[in-house]
Amino acid sequence: MGQEKVATSLASAVTEEIGARLAPVDAELARRYPGDPGTRQPVHTVYVPADAFAADTVRTWGDRALAALDEHAPDAASFAAVLGLPDDLAEPVHTRVRAKLEREPVEDLRIDFEDGYHGTDEDRDAARAARLVAQAYGDGTAAPYMGIRVKCMEAAVRDRGIRTLDIFLTGLMEAGGLPDGLVLTLPKVTYPEQVTAMVRLLEEFEKARGLAPGRIGFEIQIETSQSILAADGTATVARMIQAAEGRATGLHYGTFDYSACLGVSAAHQAGDHPAADHAKAVMQVAAAGTGVRVSDGSTNVLPVGPTAQVHDAWRLHYGLTRRALARAYYQGWDMHPGHLPTRYAAVFAFYREGFEQAAARLARYASRTDGDVMDEPATAKALSGYLLRGLDCGALDIGEVARLTGLTRADLEGFSAPRRGDLTASAR
């Protein structure tokens, strides 16, 4: 039988006219909101002063984190008791944390030439950083992502920051080229024009070294009130993303500089302060759909000293990390090796405790099986993204995900990045 004919009232010319009218909007949507890039997002960024960075920094951080576990929580039961992990998660989380610290203790490392830097010869340290980063990628000891934070674009330190960036990038090029995991961080951005300046700087470097246009991206660090709300009442951070012309890879919240900028007293400067929540919420909304990812900041309470004091710091860090994950801030900063056990414990517990439910919902959605929750394509995208992030960090294994969902990683990636305007296509 042929397709049944149905009656319509509008001429095809109407559809064509509307399509023509909205073509510029379609193009604008595609340009401004391309969606998540689908690449791995590290669960944290570790900051190490450039004058303290060494060839074995990544391994040293892992070893120090393992030593802290051995001293202050030597087995699954004691670690779970400190953090309040349920019995069914105690062993899996502890085992995976130790394995992570042995295999890949740092996911993203930033060599710091800004607030944390106290060297006396920045030219030398920038060249040394480039040499060590190139060496690490060459011999397989690098973190998946590595790079530097330079000084900001404010007048007093602008020339120094530009020179350090030039020395570092040039050193990488001379050593064989820019690694795929390269990340650059521009701090204390207050005006979109400072982002534009960074874009022009990178354009010139790419031209000088014969690189493809747009090869080098960078993160924008949000540390001032003006970067959230401009003098005219607009959200500056949204304008910064556009000023980056597609080069912005992340927005990183600077907990303490931002808090101080608003006059928050030192005792109350923390990632869960209402001022921090407001700033990160604005960042999150501005970045949504643009492909730019949001990172939480850090805690300055270090897990050092006697065991009771370490446990208190661990509980604080674990709680802040879990809080951030629930708010969809999937990355944060870690400032001390002792933060690594609780970073990974929080991340692994977050993904493992919701794993079976997420897998079951996605399996039902993929097979069009009825269940007690009616999920839409956007929810399927969120469910698959959840599972992919769990796989990337080591919280989940592809075998157990495949067993519960019946899906391959390629299937998950298909659900997590459907085309705009065709969200149901990947579910058919």
XYZ file of C-alpha atoms in Angstrom:
428
model
C 0.000 0.000 0.000
C 1.158 3.498 -0.736
C 1.626 6.161 1.866
C -1.666 7.641 3.014
C -2.292 11.159 1.802
C -3.135 13.735 4.449
C -4.568 17.204 4.012
C -2.473 20.337 4.629
C -3.245 24.028 4.320
C 0.129 25.719 3.959
C 1.871 26.112 0.639
C 5.456 24.813 0.388
C 6.553 28.386 -0.230
C 5.709 29.203 3.399
C 8.126 26.581 4.678
C 10.774 27.799 2.262
C 10.295 31.409 3.358
C 10.589 30.527 7.044
C 13.688 28.460 6.292
C 15.253 31.416 4.503
C 14.397 33.774 7.355
C 15.897 31.466 9.971
C 19.006 30.469 8.019
C 21.116 33.154 9.747
C 19.828 31.947 13.125
C 20.674 28.349 12.211
C 24.188 29.414 11.323
C 24.510 31.425 14.531
C 23.350 28.491 16.646
C 25.858 26.185 14.974
C 28.685 28.680 15.464
C 27.992 29.753 19.050
C 26.669 26.482 20.446
C 28.465 23.545 18.803
C 27.960 21.333 21.870
C 30.457 19.401 23.939
C 33.596 18.437 22.008
C 33.255 14.815 23.112
C 36.840 14.606 24.317
C 37.940 13.509 27.770
C 37.608 16.073 30.552
C 40.088 15.580 33.387
C 38.575 15.297 36.843
C 41.060 17.788 38.248
C 43.934 20.138 37.543
C 47.028 19.868 39.720
C 48.970 23.111 40.168
C 52.744 22.945 40.671
C 54.990 26.050 40.882
C 57.277 26.228 37.856
C 60.368 26.511 40.053
C 59.377 23.267 41.826
C 58.358 21.286 38.736
C 60.609 18.334 37.936
C 60.733 15.360 35.603
C 59.323 13.074 38.291
C 56.604 15.416 39.615
C 53.680 13.301 38.415
C 55.123 10.105 39.892
C 56.149 11.875 43.097
C 52.600 13.137 43.636
C 51.287 9.613 43.206
C 53.816 8.161 45.616
C 53.119 10.813 48.246
C 49.368 10.222 47.915
C 49.868 6.476 48.360
C 52.064 7.108 51.391
C 49.324 9.286 52.916
C 46.832 6.461 52.430
C 49.192 3.939 53.985
C 49.748 6.159 57.006
C 46.263 7.539 57.640
C 43.841 4.980 56.117
C 45.735 1.769 55.328
C 42.746 -0.363 54.306
C 39.321 -0.084 52.696
C 37.431 -0.145 55.980
C 39.398 2.687 57.579
C 39.242 4.844 54.430
C 35.492 4.268 54.136
C 34.997 5.127 57.799
C 36.745 8.474 57.371
C 34.651 9.446 54.349
C 31.375 7.801 55.281
C 31.352 5.455 52.295
C 28.693 2.716 52.382
C 29.890 -0.848 52.885
C 29.212 -1.898 49.288
C 31.457 0.874 47.952
C 34.294 0.627 50.465
C 36.353 -2.048 48.749
C 35.699 -1.068 45.107
C 36.509 2.600 45.759
C 39.611 1.909 47.829
C 40.947 -0.595 45.285
C 40.362 1.759 42.381
C 41.874 4.741 44.196
C 45.083 2.839 44.876
C 45.218 1.558 41.292
C 44.672 5.079 39.979
C 47.454 6.519 42.133
C 49.809 3.829 40.885
C 48.827 4.072 37.213
C 47.735 7.674 36.541
C 47.943 9.831 39.686
C 47.530 13.144 37.839
C 45.107 13.709 34.961
C 45.933 17.346 34.268
C 49.010 19.243 35.442
C 49.530 22.977 35.238
C 53.021 24.370 35.672
C 52.414 27.664 37.400
C 54.191 30.901 36.480
C 51.655 33.091 38.250
C 50.663 33.208 41.955
C 52.514 30.041 42.909
C 55.769 30.933 41.176
C 58.737 32.145 43.224
C 61.626 31.535 40.850
C 64.366 34.045 40.107
C 64.954 33.258 36.421
C 61.652 32.910 34.592
C 63.260 32.579 31.149
C 65.252 29.584 32.339
C 62.282 28.003 34.117
C 60.022 28.441 31.070
C 62.579 26.784 28.814
C 63.098 24.004 31.355
C 59.340 23.445 31.638
C 59.073 23.036 27.861
C 61.958 20.595 27.823
C 60.523 18.487 30.654
C 57.000 18.452 29.196
C 58.320 17.361 25.796
C 60.443 14.701 27.484
C 57.463 13.414 29.502
C 55.279 13.032 26.430
C 58.165 11.383 24.646
C 58.870 8.748 27.294
C 55.265 8.121 28.331
C 55.437 9.635 31.822
C 53.277 12.687 31.084
C 49.853 13.296 32.552
C 47.144 13.086 29.885
C 46.994 16.891 29.928
C 49.854 19.259 30.752
C 50.644 22.914 30.240
C 51.362 26.216 31.943
C 49.570 29.098 33.605
C 51.188 32.365 32.588
C 50.832 35.794 34.123
C 47.740 37.767 33.200
C 47.203 40.451 30.568
C 47.248 43.360 33.029
C 49.818 46.056 32.249
C 52.201 45.383 35.140
C 52.935 41.766 34.150
C 51.730 41.531 30.539
C 55.129 41.567 28.823
C 56.499 38.971 31.221
C 53.550 36.663 30.622
C 53.839 36.968 26.839
C 57.566 36.245 26.928
C 57.113 33.179 29.147
C 54.410 31.820 26.858
C 56.607 32.405 23.815
C 59.609 30.661 25.386
C 57.504 27.687 26.483
C 55.705 27.181 23.164
C 58.893 27.744 21.181
C 60.685 25.192 23.347
C 57.980 22.617 22.638
C 58.186 23.297 18.910
C 61.945 22.946 18.948
C 61.588 19.653 20.819
C 59.299 18.177 18.189
C 55.962 19.987 18.270
C 53.000 20.722 20.479
C 51.606 17.668 22.301
C 47.928 16.832 21.895
C 47.381 17.228 25.638
C 48.741 20.785 25.774
C 46.674 23.179 27.917
C 47.318 26.875 28.556
C 45.668 28.932 31.305
C 45.150 32.704 31.218
C 44.458 34.010 34.752
C 42.716 37.081 36.167
C 40.750 37.895 33.038
C 38.533 40.915 33.631
C 37.679 42.252 30.152
C 36.885 40.407 26.917
C 39.587 42.476 25.249
C 42.190 40.571 27.291
C 40.850 37.346 25.786
C 41.057 38.894 22.331
C 44.680 39.806 23.034
C 45.444 36.177 23.894
C 43.770 35.071 20.666
C 45.893 37.481 18.610
C 49.025 36.333 20.410
C 48.331 32.701 19.581
C 47.439 33.570 15.998
C 50.829 35.202 15.556
C 52.619 32.237 17.085
C 50.797 29.850 14.776
C 51.768 31.947 11.769
C 55.383 32.174 12.901
C 55.672 28.399 13.359
C 53.528 27.282 10.450
C 50.788 25.763 12.594
C 47.192 25.342 11.515
C 44.992 28.313 12.488
C 43.216 27.623 15.765
C 45.633 24.866 16.794
C 46.262 26.367 20.243
C 43.432 26.818 22.734
C 43.393 28.101 26.291
C 41.429 28.204 29.529
C 40.027 31.411 30.975
C 40.380 31.794 34.709
C 37.543 33.605 36.486
C 38.932 35.413 39.519
C 37.319 38.855 39.571
C 33.760 40.077 40.049
C 34.036 42.031 36.801
C 34.487 38.780 34.886
C 31.014 37.716 36.026
C 29.133 41.019 35.864
C 30.312 43.906 33.698
C 29.760 47.582 34.413
C 26.810 47.619 32.002
C 25.113 44.734 33.787
C 25.905 42.067 31.199
C 27.552 38.712 31.935
C 31.176 39.364 31.011
C 32.045 35.683 30.971
C 29.643 35.068 28.072
C 31.358 37.804 26.077
C 34.752 36.298 26.942
C 33.752 32.969 25.421
C 32.813 34.705 22.190
C 35.967 36.822 22.260
C 38.005 33.605 22.310
C 36.796 32.846 18.766
C 36.527 29.126 19.376
C 39.829 28.785 21.261
C 38.410 28.719 24.792
C 38.520 25.205 26.222
C 37.525 25.887 29.818
C 36.418 28.354 32.474
C 38.235 27.821 35.779
C 36.899 29.319 38.981
C 39.539 30.927 41.207
C 38.132 30.388 44.682
C 40.286 32.712 46.749
C 40.966 35.609 44.398
C 37.273 35.820 43.547
C 36.192 35.632 47.181
C 38.690 38.296 48.196
C 37.511 40.495 45.343
C 34.033 40.483 46.903
C 35.362 41.161 50.385
C 34.691 37.693 51.784
C 36.833 37.254 54.891
C 39.587 34.651 54.765
C 37.851 32.277 57.180
C 34.840 32.010 54.862
C 36.544 31.793 51.484
C 35.459 28.382 50.173
C 33.950 26.670 47.184
C 30.561 26.325 48.877
C 30.195 30.005 49.818
C 27.086 31.631 48.245
C 29.327 34.013 46.296
C 31.138 31.022 44.790
C 27.863 29.299 43.939
C 26.627 32.420 42.143
C 29.800 32.857 40.113
C 29.942 29.220 39.053
C 26.260 29.196 38.147
C 26.782 32.171 35.838
C 29.848 30.481 34.328
C 27.892 27.281 33.814
C 24.986 28.953 32.049
C 27.306 31.060 29.887
C 29.286 27.991 28.825
C 26.353 25.629 28.254
C 26.313 24.323 24.700
C 29.445 26.231 23.668
C 31.873 23.353 24.110
C 33.655 25.263 26.883
C 33.877 23.299 30.133
C 33.588 24.653 33.661
C 35.999 23.749 36.444
C 35.526 24.300 40.148
C 38.355 25.761 42.207
C 40.285 24.384 45.169
C 40.385 24.177 48.939
C 43.340 25.630 50.797
C 42.935 23.230 53.720
C 45.798 20.777 53.266
C 45.709 17.168 54.564
C 48.902 17.363 56.589
C 49.843 16.834 60.230
C 48.518 14.227 62.655
C 45.996 11.654 61.477
C 42.978 13.367 63.025
C 43.848 16.599 61.207
C 44.382 14.754 57.916
C 41.016 13.039 58.303
C 39.282 16.384 58.862
C 40.882 17.805 55.711
C 39.971 14.674 53.753
C 36.333 14.887 54.824
C 36.197 18.547 53.809
C 37.775 17.919 50.402
C 35.645 14.842 49.761
C 32.463 16.736 50.634
C 33.326 19.721 48.452
C 34.180 17.443 45.530
C 30.938 15.475 45.843
C 28.998 18.733 46.093
C 30.630 20.022 42.912
C 29.930 16.790 41.028
C 26.249 16.954 41.940
C 26.187 20.458 40.472
C 27.802 19.228 37.218
C 31.232 20.725 37.888
C 33.170 17.660 36.817
C 36.629 19.151 37.297
C 38.353 20.954 40.156
C 41.782 21.975 41.396
C 44.072 19.971 43.663
C 46.925 21.780 45.361
C 48.585 18.988 47.377
C 49.329 15.254 46.860
C 47.207 14.515 49.902
C 44.142 15.720 48.015
C 44.443 12.975 45.407
C 43.013 10.121 47.521
C 39.841 12.047 48.293
C 39.556 13.493 44.790
C 39.461 10.015 43.313
C 37.389 8.556 46.147
C 34.722 11.220 45.593
C 34.774 10.826 41.825
C 34.715 7.019 41.893
C 31.953 6.880 44.518
C 29.888 9.376 42.509
C 30.015 7.250 39.362
C 29.801 3.837 40.983
C 26.839 4.549 43.221
C 24.744 5.748 40.285
C 26.146 3.312 37.738
C 23.554 0.543 37.791
C 20.578 2.898 37.672
C 22.082 4.969 34.860
C 22.989 1.848 32.891
C 19.512 0.376 33.299
C 17.784 3.582 32.211
C 19.995 3.951 29.167
C 19.519 0.277 28.234
C 15.738 0.689 28.406
C 15.907 3.842 26.337
C 18.105 2.234 23.692
C 15.845 -0.819 23.402
C 12.589 1.151 23.694
C 11.612 -0.878 26.747
C 9.099 0.612 29.168
C 10.253 1.388 32.682
C 9.275 3.482 35.690
C 10.952 6.598 34.272
C 10.128 8.157 30.905
C 13.447 9.391 29.521
C 13.867 11.781 26.621
C 16.795 12.106 24.186
C 18.354 14.856 26.288
C 18.306 12.573 29.323
C 19.836 9.745 27.280
C 22.588 12.178 26.381
C 23.161 12.947 30.074
C 23.124 9.245 31.013
C 25.649 8.294 28.350
C 27.829 11.270 29.290
C 27.775 10.104 32.896
C 28.947 6.634 31.901
C 31.625 7.965 29.559
C 33.080 10.232 32.241
C 33.118 7.281 34.621
C 34.991 5.218 32.051
C 37.503 7.959 31.285
C 38.616 8.445 34.882
C 38.705 4.761 35.801
C 35.625 4.634 38.020
C 33.974 2.186 35.600
C 35.200 -0.546 33.262
C 33.926 -0.953 29.719
C 33.139 -4.623 30.379
C 30.690 -3.901 33.187
C 29.133 -1.017 31.264
C 28.629 -3.230 28.210
C 27.193 -6.015 30.351
C 24.506 -3.800 31.895
C 23.697 -1.639 28.882
C 24.402 -3.883 25.909
C 26.161 -0.874 24.379
C 29.693 -0.282 23.115
C 31.691 2.847 23.801
C 30.889 3.997 20.266
C 27.183 3.594 21.074
C 27.592 5.698 24.213
C 29.400 8.392 22.261
C 26.566 8.405 19.737
C 24.015 9.034 22.471
C 26.127 11.668 24.209
C 26.578 13.907 21.179
C 23.413 13.899 19.050
C 23.060 16.486 16.360
C 21.281 19.738 17.161
C 17.699 19.631 15.975
C 17.824 15.851 15.549
C 18.098 14.625 19.117
C 15.980 11.563 18.412
C 18.088 10.362 15.522
C 20.569 8.417 17.619
C 17.766 6.615 19.475
C 16.015 5.245 16.415
